PDB file of C-alpha atoms and ligand atoms in Angstrom:
ATOM      1  CA  MET O 181       0.000   0.000   0.000  1.00 35.00           C
ATOM      2  CA  LEU O 182       1.385   3.429  -0.970  1.00 38.00           C
ATOM      3  CA  LYS O 183       1.475   6.010   1.813  1.00 41.00           C
ATOM      4  CA  THR O 184       1.604   9.785   1.617  1.00 40.00           C
ATOM      5  CA  LYS O 185       1.005  12.728   3.940  1.00 51.00           C
ATOM      6  CA  ASN O 186      -0.326  14.876   1.072  1.00 57.00           C
ATOM      7  CA  PRO O 187      -4.141  14.447   0.841  1.00 48.00           C
ATOM      8  CA  GLN O 188      -4.264  15.528  -2.824  1.00 54.00           C
ATOM      9  CA  ALA O 189      -1.596  12.966  -3.726  1.00 56.00           C
ATOM     10  CA  ALA O 190      -3.408  10.368  -1.620  1.00 50.00           C
ATOM     11  CA  ARG O 191      -6.611  10.960  -3.612  1.00 45.00           C
ATOM     12  CA  THR O 192      -4.728  10.630  -6.886  1.00 54.00           C
ATOM     13  CA  GLN O 193      -3.170   7.387  -5.696  1.00 57.00           C
ATOM     14  CA  ALA O 194      -6.584   6.109  -4.653  1.00 54.00           C
ATOM     15  CA  GLN O 195      -7.934   6.894  -8.121  1.00 56.00           C
ATOM     16  CA  ILE O 196      -4.990   5.192  -9.829  1.00 60.00           C
ATOM     17  CA  MET O 197      -5.507   2.146  -7.665  1.00 80.00           C
ATOM     18  CA  ARG O 198      -9.119   1.827  -8.788  1.00 96.00           C
ATOM     19  CA  ALA O 199      -8.572  -0.695 -11.576  1.00 97.00           C
ATOM     20  CA  LEU O 200     -11.771   0.126 -13.487  1.00 98.00           C
ATOM     21  CA  ALA O 201     -11.681   3.948 -13.293  1.00 97.00           C
ATOM     22  CA  GLY O 202     -13.134   5.401 -16.513  1.00 96.00           C
ATOM     23  CA  ARG O 203     -14.790   2.139 -17.565  1.00 98.00           C
ATOM     24  CA  SER O 204     -18.546   1.790 -17.845  1.00 98.00           C
ATOM     25  CA  ALA O 205     -20.532  -1.272 -16.918  1.00 98.00           C
ATOM     26  CA  ILE O 206     -24.031  -2.670 -17.266  1.00 99.00           C
ATOM     27  CA  VAL O 207     -25.076  -5.192 -14.636  1.00 99.00           C
ATOM     28  CA  THR O 208     -28.429  -6.794 -15.412  1.00 98.00           C
ATOM     29  CA  GLY O 209     -30.622  -7.721 -12.472  1.00 98.00           C
ATOM     30  CA  SER O 210     -28.697  -5.492 -10.097  1.00 98.00           C
ATOM     31  CA  THR O 211     -31.450  -4.064  -7.909  1.00 98.00           C
ATOM     32  CA  SER O 212     -31.061  -7.070  -5.613  1.00 95.00           C
ATOM     33  CA  GLY O 213     -28.852  -9.978  -4.596  1.00 96.00           C
ATOM     34  CA  ILE O 214     -25.734 -11.007  -6.516  1.00 98.00           C
ATOM     35  CA  GLY O 215     -26.156  -8.323  -9.211  1.00 98.00           C
ATOM     36  CA  LEU O 216     -26.256  -5.631  -6.554  1.00 98.00           C
ATOM     37  CA  GLY O 217     -23.075  -7.045  -4.966  1.00 98.00           C
ATOM     38  CA  ILE O 218     -21.394  -7.016  -8.380  1.00 98.00           C
ATOM     39  CA  ALA O 219     -22.536  -3.456  -9.189  1.00 98.00           C
ATOM     40  CA  GLN O 220     -21.211  -2.251  -5.802  1.00 98.00           C
ATOM     41  CA  ALA O 221     -17.854  -3.929  -6.405  1.00 98.00           C
ATOM     42  CA  LEU O 222     -17.456  -2.526  -9.943  1.00 98.00           C
ATOM     43  CA  ALA O 223     -18.392   0.971  -8.735  1.00 98.00           C
ATOM     44  CA  GLY O 224     -15.886   0.495  -5.897  1.00 98.00           C
ATOM     45  CA  GLN O 225     -13.215  -0.076  -8.552  1.00 98.00           C
ATOM     46  CA  GLY O 226     -14.192   3.193 -10.241  1.00 98.00           C
ATOM     47  CA  ALA O 227     -16.538   2.009 -13.021  1.00 98.00           C
ATOM     48  CA  ASN O 228     -19.646   3.968 -13.970  1.00 98.00           C
ATOM     49  CA  VAL O 229     -22.582   1.610 -13.668  1.00 98.00           C
ATOM     50  CA  VAL O 230     -26.032   1.008 -15.141  1.00 98.00           C
ATOM     51  CA  LEU O 231     -28.272  -0.685 -12.604  1.00 98.00           C
ATOM     52  CA  ASN O 232     -31.123  -2.800 -13.968  1.00 98.00           C
ATOM     53  CA  GLY O 233     -33.947  -4.806 -12.479  1.00 98.00           C
ATOM     54  CA  PHE O 234     -37.269  -4.436 -10.757  1.00 98.00           C
ATOM     55  CA  GLY O 235     -38.320  -3.071  -7.392  1.00 97.00           C
ATOM     56  CA  PRO O 236     -39.940  -0.070  -5.706  1.00 98.00           C
ATOM     57  CA  ALA O 237     -38.923   3.143  -7.523  1.00 98.00           C
ATOM     58  CA  ASP O 238     -38.005   5.037  -4.337  1.00 98.00           C
ATOM     59  CA  GLN O 239     -35.726   2.223  -3.082  1.00 98.00           C
ATOM     60  CA  ILE O 240     -33.986   1.960  -6.457  1.00 98.00           C
ATOM     61  CA  GLU O 241     -33.442   5.731  -6.547  1.00 98.00           C
ATOM     62  CA  THR O 242     -31.910   5.635  -3.043  1.00 98.00           C
ATOM     63  CA  LEU O 243     -29.672   2.751  -4.120  1.00 98.00           C
ATOM     64  CA  ARG O 244     -28.596   4.666  -7.229  1.00 98.00           C
ATOM     65  CA  THR O 245     -27.756   7.935  -5.476  1.00 98.00           C
ATOM     66  CA  GLU O 246     -25.996   6.253  -2.535  1.00 98.00           C
ATOM     67  CA  MET O 247     -23.855   4.064  -4.809  1.00 98.00           C
ATOM     68  CA  SER O 248     -22.899   7.102  -6.863  1.00 98.00           C
ATOM     69  CA  ARG O 249     -22.019   9.187  -3.784  1.00 98.00           C
ATOM     70  CA  GLU O 250     -20.171   6.412  -1.954  1.00 98.00           C
ATOM     71  CA  HIS O 251     -17.910   5.514  -4.890  1.00 98.00           C
ATOM     72  CA  ASP O 252     -17.778   8.866  -6.688  1.00 97.00           C
ATOM     73  CA  VAL O 253     -18.953   7.365 -10.010  1.00 98.00           C
ATOM     74  CA  GLU O 254     -21.979   7.862 -12.265  1.00 98.00           C
ATOM     75  CA  VAL O 255     -24.799   5.420 -11.674  1.00 98.00           C
ATOM     76  CA  LEU O 256     -27.839   5.185 -13.974  1.00 98.00           C
ATOM     77  CA  TYR O 257     -30.909   2.991 -13.737  1.00 98.00           C
ATOM     78  CA  SER O 258     -32.715   1.131 -16.523  1.00 98.00           C
ATOM     79  CA  GLY O 259     -35.921  -0.734 -15.811  1.00 98.00           C
ATOM     80  CA  ALA O 260     -35.588  -2.772 -19.041  1.00 98.00           C
ATOM     81  CA  ASP O 261     -37.291  -6.157 -18.927  1.00 98.00           C
ATOM     82  CA  MET O 262     -34.653  -8.790 -19.771  1.00 98.00           C
ATOM     83  CA  SER O 263     -37.298 -11.061 -21.268  1.00 98.00           C
ATOM     84  CA  ARG O 264     -37.685  -8.555 -24.151  1.00 98.00           C
ATOM     85  CA  ALA O 265     -35.063  -8.144 -26.870  1.00 98.00           C
ATOM     86  CA  ASP O 266     -36.343  -4.651 -27.805  1.00 98.00           C
ATOM     87  CA  LYS O 267     -35.995  -3.390 -24.210  1.00 98.00           C
ATOM     88  CA  ILE O 268     -32.485  -4.862 -23.934  1.00 98.00           C
ATOM     89  CA  ALA O 269     -31.464  -2.968 -27.089  1.00 98.00           C
ATOM     90  CA  GLU O 270     -32.926   0.247 -25.640  1.00 98.00           C
ATOM     91  CA  MET O 271     -30.959  -0.207 -22.401  1.00 98.00           C
ATOM     92  CA  ILE O 272     -27.679  -0.665 -24.284  1.00 98.00           C
ATOM     93  CA  ASP O 273     -28.462   2.434 -26.396  1.00 98.00           C
ATOM     94  CA  VAL O 274     -29.151   4.560 -23.332  1.00 96.00           C
ATOM     95  CA  ALA O 275     -25.941   3.361 -21.628  1.00 98.00           C
ATOM     96  CA  SER O 276     -23.845   3.913 -24.764  1.00 97.00           C
ATOM     97  CA  HIS O 277     -25.139   7.464 -25.160  1.00 97.00           C
ATOM     98  CA  ALA O 278     -24.766   8.344 -21.480  1.00 97.00           C
ATOM     99  CA  PHE O 279     -21.273   6.882 -20.997  1.00 97.00           C
ATOM    100  CA  GLY O 280     -19.963   6.933 -24.575  1.00 97.00           C
ATOM    101  CA  GLN O 281     -19.461   3.165 -24.575  1.00 97.00           C
ATOM    102  CA  VAL O 282     -20.090  -0.057 -22.702  1.00 98.00           C
ATOM    103  CA  ASP O 283     -16.855  -1.723 -21.577  1.00 98.00           C
ATOM    104  CA  ILE O 284     -18.231  -4.291 -19.151  1.00 99.00           C
ATOM    105  CA  LEU O 285     -21.396  -6.351 -19.454  1.00 99.00           C
ATOM    106  CA  VAL O 286     -22.490  -8.579 -16.600  1.00 99.00           C
ATOM    107  CA  ASN O 287     -25.395 -10.832 -17.590  1.00 99.00           C
ATOM    108  CA  ASN O 288     -26.791 -11.619 -14.174  1.00 98.00           C
ATOM    109  CA  ALA O 289     -30.595 -11.237 -14.227  1.00 98.00           C
ATOM    110  CA  GLY O 290     -32.218 -14.543 -13.485  1.00 97.00           C
ATOM    111  CA  ILE O 291     -35.343 -16.216 -12.233  1.00 95.00           C
ATOM    112  CA  GLN O 292     -36.057 -19.704 -10.965  1.00 93.00           C
ATOM    113  CA  HIS O 293     -39.022 -22.047 -11.101  1.00 95.00           C
ATOM    114  CA  VAL O 294     -39.073 -25.339  -9.231  1.00 93.00           C
ATOM    115  CA  SER O 295     -41.488 -28.051 -10.370  1.00 97.00           C
ATOM    116  CA  PRO O 296     -41.481 -31.679 -11.523  1.00 98.00           C
ATOM    117  CA  ILE O 297     -41.151 -31.817 -15.296  1.00 98.00           C
ATOM    118  CA  GLU O 298     -44.637 -33.282 -15.942  1.00 98.00           C
ATOM    119  CA  THR O 299     -46.303 -30.269 -14.308  1.00 98.00           C
ATOM    120  CA  PHE O 300     -43.702 -27.628 -15.255  1.00 98.00           C
ATOM    121  CA  PRO O 301     -45.739 -24.772 -16.812  1.00 98.00           C
ATOM    122  CA  PRO O 302     -44.562 -24.127 -20.403  1.00 98.00           C
ATOM    123  CA  GLU O 303     -44.844 -20.358 -19.893  1.00 98.00           C
ATOM    124  CA  LYS O 304     -42.408 -20.632 -16.944  1.00 98.00           C
ATOM    125  CA  TRP O 305     -40.025 -22.598 -19.161  1.00 98.00           C
ATOM    126  CA  ASP O 306     -40.174 -19.779 -21.745  1.00 98.00           C
ATOM    127  CA  ALA O 307     -39.638 -17.065 -19.113  1.00 98.00           C
ATOM    128  CA  VAL O 308     -36.660 -18.818 -17.471  1.00 98.00           C
ATOM    129  CA  LEU O 309     -35.001 -19.428 -20.857  1.00 99.00           C
ATOM    130  CA  ALA O 310     -35.669 -15.839 -21.986  1.00 99.00           C
ATOM    131  CA  ILE O 311     -34.295 -14.111 -18.878  1.00 98.00           C
ATOM    132  CA  ASN O 312     -31.513 -16.529 -17.873  1.00 98.00           C
ATOM    133  CA  LEU O 313     -30.174 -17.303 -21.359  1.00 99.00           C
ATOM    134  CA  SER O 314     -31.558 -15.364 -24.334  1.00 99.00           C
ATOM    135  CA  ALA O 315     -31.067 -11.978 -22.599  1.00 99.00           C
ATOM    136  CA  ALA O 316     -27.310 -12.625 -22.451  1.00 99.00           C
ATOM    137  CA  PHE O 317     -27.277 -13.316 -26.197  1.00 99.00           C
ATOM    138  CA  HIS O 318     -29.233 -10.130 -27.029  1.00 98.00           C
ATOM    139  CA  ALA O 319     -27.128  -7.917 -24.740  1.00 98.00           C
ATOM    140  CA  THR O 320     -23.812  -9.381 -25.916  1.00 98.00           C
ATOM    141  CA  ARG O 321     -24.857  -8.989 -29.537  1.00 98.00           C
ATOM    142  CA  ALA O 322     -25.505  -5.280 -28.942  1.00 98.00           C
ATOM    143  CA  VAL O 323     -22.205  -4.461 -27.161  1.00 98.00           C
ATOM    144  CA  PHE O 324     -19.803  -6.801 -28.969  1.00 98.00           C
ATOM    145  CA  THR O 325     -18.955  -4.701 -32.053  1.00 98.00           C
ATOM    146  CA  GLY O 326     -17.931  -1.694 -29.922  1.00 98.00           C
ATOM    147  CA  MET O 327     -15.834  -3.823 -27.571  1.00 98.00           C
ATOM    148  CA  LYS O 328     -14.013  -5.463 -30.494  1.00 98.00           C
ATOM    149  CA  GLN O 329     -13.400  -2.102 -32.190  1.00 98.00           C
ATOM    150  CA  ARG O 330     -11.930  -0.640 -28.980  1.00 98.00           C
ATOM    151  CA  ARG O 331     -10.028  -3.878 -28.398  1.00 98.00           C
ATOM    152  CA  TRP O 332     -11.155  -4.067 -24.785  1.00 98.00           C
ATOM    153  CA  GLY O 333     -14.199  -5.640 -23.262  1.00 98.00           C
ATOM    154  CA  ARG O 334     -15.284  -7.809 -20.366  1.00 98.00           C
ATOM    155  CA  ILE O 335     -18.386  -9.988 -20.406  1.00 99.00           C
ATOM    156  CA  VAL O 336     -19.231 -11.991 -17.307  1.00 99.00           C
ATOM    157  CA  ASN O 337     -22.185 -14.347 -17.286  1.00 99.00           C
ATOM    158  CA  VAL O 338     -23.608 -15.314 -13.929  1.00 98.00           C
ATOM    159  CA  ALA O 339     -24.379 -18.989 -14.497  1.00 98.00           C
ATOM    160  CA  SER O 340     -24.621 -21.420 -11.581  1.00 98.00           C
ATOM    161  CA  ALA O 341     -23.337 -24.741 -10.302  1.00 98.00           C
ATOM    162  CA  HIS O 342     -26.460 -25.803 -12.209  1.00 98.00           C
ATOM    163  CA  GLY O 343     -24.586 -24.808 -15.368  1.00 98.00           C
ATOM    164  CA  LEU O 344     -22.277 -27.741 -14.662  1.00 98.00           C
ATOM    165  CA  ILE O 345     -24.504 -30.321 -12.987  1.00 97.00           C
ATOM    166  CA  ALA O 346     -28.253 -30.921 -12.551  1.00 97.00           C
ATOM    167  CA  SER O 347     -30.781 -31.222  -9.727  1.00 94.00           C
ATOM    168  CA  PRO O 348     -34.346 -32.530 -10.009  1.00 96.00           C
ATOM    169  CA  PHE O 349     -37.312 -30.143 -10.447  1.00 96.00           C
ATOM    170  CA  LYS O 350     -35.226 -27.408 -12.125  1.00 97.00           C
ATOM    171  CA  SER O 351     -35.482 -28.367 -15.809  1.00 98.00           C
ATOM    172  CA  ALA O 352     -35.653 -24.859 -17.289  1.00 98.00           C
ATOM    173  CA  TYR O 353     -33.041 -23.378 -14.947  1.00 98.00           C
ATOM    174  CA  VAL O 354     -30.521 -26.192 -15.490  1.00 98.00           C
ATOM    175  CA  ALA O 355     -31.064 -26.067 -19.269  1.00 99.00           C
ATOM    176  CA  ALA O 356     -30.623 -22.273 -19.330  1.00 99.00           C
ATOM    177  CA  LYS O 357     -27.508 -22.353 -17.125  1.00 98.00           C
ATOM    178  CA  HIS O 358     -25.873 -25.141 -19.150  1.00 99.00           C
ATOM    179  CA  GLY O 359     -26.745 -23.051 -22.213  1.00 99.00           C
ATOM    180  CA  ILE O 360     -25.074 -19.930 -20.870  1.00 99.00           C
ATOM    181  CA  VAL O 361     -21.880 -21.855 -20.108  1.00 99.00           C
ATOM    182  CA  GLY O 362     -21.822 -22.897 -23.792  1.00 99.00           C
ATOM    183  CA  LEU O 363     -22.581 -19.349 -24.942  1.00 99.00           C
ATOM    184  CA  THR O 364     -19.713 -18.091 -22.748  1.00 99.00           C
ATOM    185  CA  LYS O 365     -17.235 -20.325 -24.584  1.00 99.00           C
ATOM    186  CA  VAL O 366     -18.428 -19.150 -28.016  1.00 99.00           C
ATOM    187  CA  ILE O 367     -18.205 -15.460 -27.055  1.00 99.00           C
ATOM    188  CA  ALA O 368     -14.736 -16.064 -25.580  1.00 99.00           C
ATOM    189  CA  LEU O 369     -13.522 -17.594 -28.849  1.00 99.00           C
ATOM    190  CA  GLU O 370     -15.026 -14.825 -30.986  1.00 98.00           C
ATOM    191  CA  GLY O 371     -13.585 -12.083 -28.758  1.00 98.00           C
ATOM    192  CA  ALA O 372     -10.191 -13.613 -28.002  1.00 98.00           C
ATOM    193  CA  GLU O 373      -8.139 -11.793 -30.636  1.00 98.00           C
ATOM    194  CA  PHE O 374      -9.821  -8.475 -29.881  1.00 98.00           C
ATOM    195  CA  GLY O 375      -9.042  -8.090 -26.167  1.00 98.00           C
ATOM    196  CA  VAL O 376     -12.588  -9.098 -25.219  1.00 98.00           C
ATOM    197  CA  THR O 377     -12.875 -11.775 -22.540  1.00 99.00           C
ATOM    198  CA  CYS O 378     -15.966 -13.701 -21.532  1.00 99.00           C
ATOM    199  CA  ASN O 379     -16.269 -15.906 -18.470  1.00 99.00           C
ATOM    200  CA  ALA O 380     -19.053 -17.558 -16.531  1.00 99.00           C
ATOM    201  CA  VAL O 381     -19.168 -17.706 -12.762  1.00 99.00           C
ATOM    202  CA  CYS O 382     -20.969 -20.709 -11.320  1.00 98.00           C
ATOM    203  CA  PRO O 383     -22.118 -20.078  -7.773  1.00 97.00           C
ATOM    204  CA  GLY O 384     -23.493 -22.740  -5.493  1.00 95.00           C
ATOM    205  CA  TYR O 385     -25.812 -21.206  -2.945  1.00 92.00           C
ATOM    206  CA  VAL O 386     -25.472 -17.493  -2.274  1.00 95.00           C
ATOM    207  CA  TRP O 387     -27.698 -15.898   0.324  1.00 91.00           C
ATOM    208  CA  THR O 388     -30.117 -13.725  -1.711  1.00 90.00           C
ATOM    209  CA  PRO O 389     -33.896 -13.210  -2.102  1.00 81.00           C
ATOM    210  CA  LEU O 390     -33.923 -15.784  -4.959  1.00 72.00           C
ATOM    211  CA  VAL O 391     -32.624 -18.461  -2.585  1.00 83.00           C
ATOM    212  CA  GLU O 392     -34.968 -17.406   0.193  1.00 85.00           C
ATOM    213  CA  LYS O 393     -37.915 -17.947  -2.179  1.00 81.00           C
ATOM    214  CA  GLN O 394     -36.588 -21.374  -3.170  1.00 80.00           C
ATOM    215  CA  ILE O 395     -36.710 -22.497   0.445  1.00 89.00           C
ATOM    216  CA  ASP O 396     -40.518 -22.247   0.362  1.00 87.00           C
ATOM    217  CA  ASP O 397     -40.777 -23.837  -3.112  1.00 86.00           C
ATOM    218  CA  GLN O 398     -38.515 -26.753  -2.161  1.00 86.00           C
ATOM    219  CA  ALA O 399     -40.376 -27.236   1.122  1.00 91.00           C
ATOM    220  CA  LYS O 400     -43.568 -27.730  -0.897  1.00 89.00           C
ATOM    221  CA  ALA O 401     -41.924 -29.990  -3.532  1.00 87.00           C
ATOM    222  CA  HIS O 402     -40.345 -32.263  -0.903  1.00 88.00           C
ATOM    223  CA  ASN O 403     -43.066 -31.799   1.740  1.00 91.00           C
ATOM    224  CA  ILE O 404     -40.554 -30.885   4.469  1.00 94.00           C
ATOM    225  CA  SER O 405     -39.870 -27.873   6.748  1.00 93.00           C
ATOM    226  CA  ARG O 406     -37.797 -24.774   5.845  1.00 90.00           C
ATOM    227  CA  ASP O 407     -34.998 -25.820   8.243  1.00 86.00           C
ATOM    228  CA  GLU O 408     -34.864 -29.249   6.651  1.00 90.00           C
ATOM    229  CA  VAL O 409     -34.662 -27.628   3.196  1.00 90.00           C
ATOM    230  CA  VAL O 410     -31.636 -25.542   4.219  1.00 87.00           C
ATOM    231  CA  ARG O 411     -29.828 -28.456   5.896  1.00 80.00           C
ATOM    232  CA  ASN O 412     -30.858 -31.433   3.772  1.00 88.00           C
ATOM    233  CA  VAL O 413     -31.606 -29.959   0.341  1.00 85.00           C
ATOM    234  CA  LEU O 414     -29.851 -26.650  -0.345  1.00 86.00           C
ATOM    235  CA  LEU O 415     -26.573 -27.165   1.496  1.00 91.00           C
ATOM    236  CA  ALA O 416     -26.671 -30.969   1.324  1.00 90.00           C
ATOM    237  CA  GLN O 417     -24.431 -30.935  -1.754  1.00 88.00           C
ATOM    238  CA  GLN O 418     -22.266 -28.009  -0.705  1.00 92.00           C
ATOM    239  CA  PRO O 419     -19.313 -29.461   1.249  1.00 93.00           C
ATOM    240  CA  ASN O 420     -18.306 -26.227   2.997  1.00 92.00           C
ATOM    241  CA  LYS O 421     -21.871 -25.897   4.446  1.00 89.00           C
ATOM    242  CA  ARG O 422     -22.105 -22.145   4.057  1.00 91.00           C
ATOM    243  CA  PHE O 423     -23.866 -19.733   1.745  1.00 93.00           C
ATOM    244  CA  ALA O 424     -21.481 -17.551  -0.282  1.00 96.00           C
ATOM    245  CA  THR O 425     -22.013 -13.793   0.047  1.00 96.00           C
ATOM    246  CA  ILE O 426     -22.860 -11.182  -2.575  1.00 98.00           C
ATOM    247  CA  GLU O 427     -19.642  -9.372  -1.585  1.00 98.00           C
ATOM    248  CA  GLU O 428     -17.597 -12.460  -2.513  1.00 98.00           C
ATOM    249  CA  MET O 429     -19.378 -12.609  -5.878  1.00 98.00           C
ATOM    250  CA  GLY O 430     -18.696  -8.891  -6.429  1.00 98.00           C
ATOM    251  CA  ALA O 431     -14.987  -9.301  -5.659  1.00 98.00           C
ATOM    252  CA  LEU O 432     -14.660 -12.226  -8.088  1.00 98.00           C
ATOM    253  CA  VAL O 433     -16.413 -10.463 -10.971  1.00 98.00           C
ATOM    254  CA  SER O 434     -14.421  -7.328 -10.319  1.00 98.00           C
ATOM    255  CA  PHE O 435     -11.216  -9.403 -10.552  1.00 98.00           C
ATOM    256  CA  LEU O 436     -12.390 -10.953 -13.857  1.00 98.00           C
ATOM    257  CA  CYS O 437     -12.962  -7.419 -15.197  1.00 98.00           C
ATOM    258  CA  GLY O 438      -9.548  -6.170 -14.057  1.00 97.00           C
ATOM    259  CA  PRO O 439      -6.113  -6.150 -15.700  1.00 96.00           C
ATOM    260  CA  ALA O 440      -4.834  -9.305 -13.961  1.00 97.00           C
ATOM    261  CA  ALA O 441      -7.525 -11.385 -15.682  1.00 98.00           C
ATOM    262  CA  GLN O 442      -6.865 -10.432 -19.298  1.00 97.00           C
ATOM    263  CA  SER O 443      -5.805 -13.984 -20.226  1.00 98.00           C
ATOM    264  CA  ILE O 444      -8.697 -15.628 -18.413  1.00 98.00           C
ATOM    265  CA  THR O 445     -11.429 -16.323 -20.942  1.00 99.00           C
ATOM    266  CA  GLY O 446     -13.918 -19.049 -21.788  1.00 99.00           C
ATOM    267  CA  THR O 447     -13.985 -20.409 -18.251  1.00 98.00           C
ATOM    268  CA  ALA O 448     -16.888 -21.553 -16.101  1.00 98.00           C
ATOM    269  CA  LEU O 449     -15.596 -20.918 -12.611  1.00 98.00           C
ATOM    270  CA  PRO O 450     -17.300 -22.796  -9.766  1.00 98.00           C
ATOM    271  CA  VAL O 451     -17.881 -20.761  -6.596  1.00 98.00           C
ATOM    272  CA  ASP O 452     -19.660 -23.560  -4.810  1.00 97.00           C
ATOM    273  CA  GLY O 453     -17.743 -24.617  -1.726  1.00 96.00           C
ATOM    274  CA  GLY O 454     -16.677 -27.832  -3.464  1.00 97.00           C
ATOM    275  CA  TRP O 455     -20.133 -28.930  -4.691  1.00 96.00           C
ATOM    276  CA  THR O 456     -19.032 -29.757  -8.265  1.00 97.00           C
ATOM    277  CA  ALA O 457     -15.815 -31.401  -6.981  1.00 96.00           C
ATOM    278  CA  HIS O 458     -17.913 -34.402  -5.937  1.00 92.00           C
TER     279      HIS O 458
HETATM  280  P1  LIG B 572     -32.406 -12.046  -6.934  1.00 94.98           P
HETATM  281  O1  LIG B 572     -33.803 -12.527  -7.077  1.00 94.98           O
HETATM  282  O2  LIG B 572     -31.932 -11.547  -5.609  1.00 94.98           O
HETATM  283  O3  LIG B 572     -32.109 -10.912  -8.002  1.00 94.98           O
HETATM  284  C1  LIG B 572     -32.503 -11.067  -9.340  1.00 94.98           C
HETATM  285  C2  LIG B 572     -32.400  -9.726 -10.018  1.00 94.98           C
HETATM  286  O4  LIG B 572     -32.855  -9.894 -11.348  1.00 94.98           O
HETATM  287  C3  LIG B 572     -33.286  -8.648  -9.392  1.00 94.98           C
HETATM  288  O5  LIG B 572     -32.642  -7.403  -9.495  1.00 94.98           O
HETATM  289  C4  LIG B 572     -34.538  -8.682 -10.268  1.00 94.98           C
HETATM  290  O6  LIG B 572     -35.263  -7.468 -10.257  1.00 94.98           O
HETATM  291  C5  LIG B 572     -33.885  -8.930 -11.606  1.00 94.98           C
HETATM  292  N1  LIG B 572     -34.813  -9.456 -12.591  1.00 94.98           N
HETATM  293  C6  LIG B 572     -35.642 -10.522 -12.516  1.00 94.98           C
HETATM  294  N2  LIG B 572     -36.350 -10.650 -13.636  1.00 94.98           N
HETATM  295  C7  LIG B 572     -35.950  -9.637 -14.459  1.00 94.98           C
HETATM  296  C8  LIG B 572     -36.320  -9.232 -15.762  1.00 94.98           C
HETATM  297  N3  LIG B 572     -37.263  -9.865 -16.468  1.00 94.98           N
HETATM  298  N4  LIG B 572     -35.702  -8.140 -16.275  1.00 94.98           N
HETATM  299  C9  LIG B 572     -34.769  -7.466 -15.565  1.00 94.98           C
HETATM  300  N5  LIG B 572     -34.383  -7.806 -14.336  1.00 94.98           N
HETATM  301  C10 LIG B 572     -34.972  -8.880 -13.792  1.00 94.98           C
HETATM  302  O7  LIG B 572     -31.488 -13.251  -7.456  1.00 94.98           O
HETATM  303  P2  LIG B 572     -29.957 -13.655  -7.180  1.00 94.98           P
HETATM  304  O8  LIG B 572     -29.953 -14.802  -6.254  1.00 94.98           O
HETATM  305  O9  LIG B 572     -29.136 -12.476  -6.878  1.00 94.98           O
HETATM  306  O10 LIG B 572     -29.588 -14.237  -8.621  1.00 94.98           O
HETATM  307  C11 LIG B 572     -28.845 -13.497  -9.566  1.00 94.98           C
HETATM  308  C12 LIG B 572     -28.247 -14.464 -10.574  1.00 94.98           C
HETATM  309  O11 LIG B 572     -27.400 -15.388  -9.901  1.00 94.98           O
HETATM  310  C13 LIG B 572     -29.289 -15.293 -11.326  1.00 94.98           C
HETATM  311  O12 LIG B 572     -28.908 -15.449 -12.674  1.00 94.98           O
HETATM  312  C14 LIG B 572     -29.234 -16.625 -10.598  1.00 94.98           C
HETATM  313  O13 LIG B 572     -29.640 -17.692 -11.410  1.00 94.98           O
HETATM  314  C15 LIG B 572     -27.759 -16.707 -10.259  1.00 94.98           C
HETATM  315  N6  LIG B 572     -27.447 -17.620  -9.154  1.00 94.98           N
HETATM  316  C16 LIG B 572     -27.894 -17.385  -7.897  1.00 94.98           C
HETATM  317  C17 LIG B 572     -27.545 -18.261  -6.889  1.00 94.98           C
HETATM  318  C18 LIG B 572     -27.945 -18.032  -5.464  1.00 94.98           C
HETATM  319  O14 LIG B 572     -27.687 -18.909  -4.629  1.00 94.98           O
HETATM  320  N7  LIG B 572     -28.558 -16.906  -5.129  1.00 94.98           N
HETATM  321  C19 LIG B 572     -26.780 -19.378  -7.161  1.00 94.98           C
HETATM  322  C20 LIG B 572     -26.364 -19.603  -8.472  1.00 94.98           C
HETATM  323  C21 LIG B 572     -26.695 -18.703  -9.456  1.00 94.98           C
END
């Protein structure tokens, strides 16, 4: 750590040490959970950020202004629905005009539906595939030309341990997450010579509202209590027996977007306490 007694010099050093200063990022699904942790971490490294997702307007506005003030970066909000290609294109347009370019795209927005396959509602299948997989294709398609032209870009797809292995009752989610791991590899190959990297992160269980909701759904599917779901279903496969945090996810994505990770591309990185090591 550099030390100085001159406050002006200290500020300059702090700015230099922010690895993503001057970059601009879109993080889909960042009004809550993992996306919010990632947006905070990227802003903490100096990136301007577009927040996206749903929620009460006043809470999102507070989030936006506090993130901007805390990290001294610009933070915008787009309420674009990631199930709609036209809205995704609009969000990228707004970000490109506001910031001049999009350097970092984090495809994180996701939903879950838990049901045996015979009774899995087809409209839920369509929604899970649209938000968890197709949105990443549409968003990447819209930012890729600019990243290649500038010869710098970072795309991080938030997949899941379910991008690498399966569990019962999650047909759409597992299909979408396996799909996004494949998409990650294709984008990595197409971007490799242009300084554009693409990686997937594959969390096991992270403590977020999406997981909290699953506890109730799994309790119904297995006909057991919430405590039993946590102990015997959710963390049953996770050897370290702890939920990861959104701060850990933010730190990892921020690393993948930074200079030390420029040769890391096409990976699907498990963050699952050893789950997929079984
Ligand atoms: P979350 O429910 O806390 O947050 C999801 C975010 O996506 C919210 O901001 C929500 O508003 C937004 N969103 C949902 N539908 C949207 C839509 N149609 N358009 C735009 N935004 C939309 O969930 P989370 O747990 O933080 O999950 C984030 C990602 O991480 C998902 O892709 C999920 O599959 C993945 N993941 C989560 C876990 C976990 O344990 N929480 C584990 C593995 C992977």
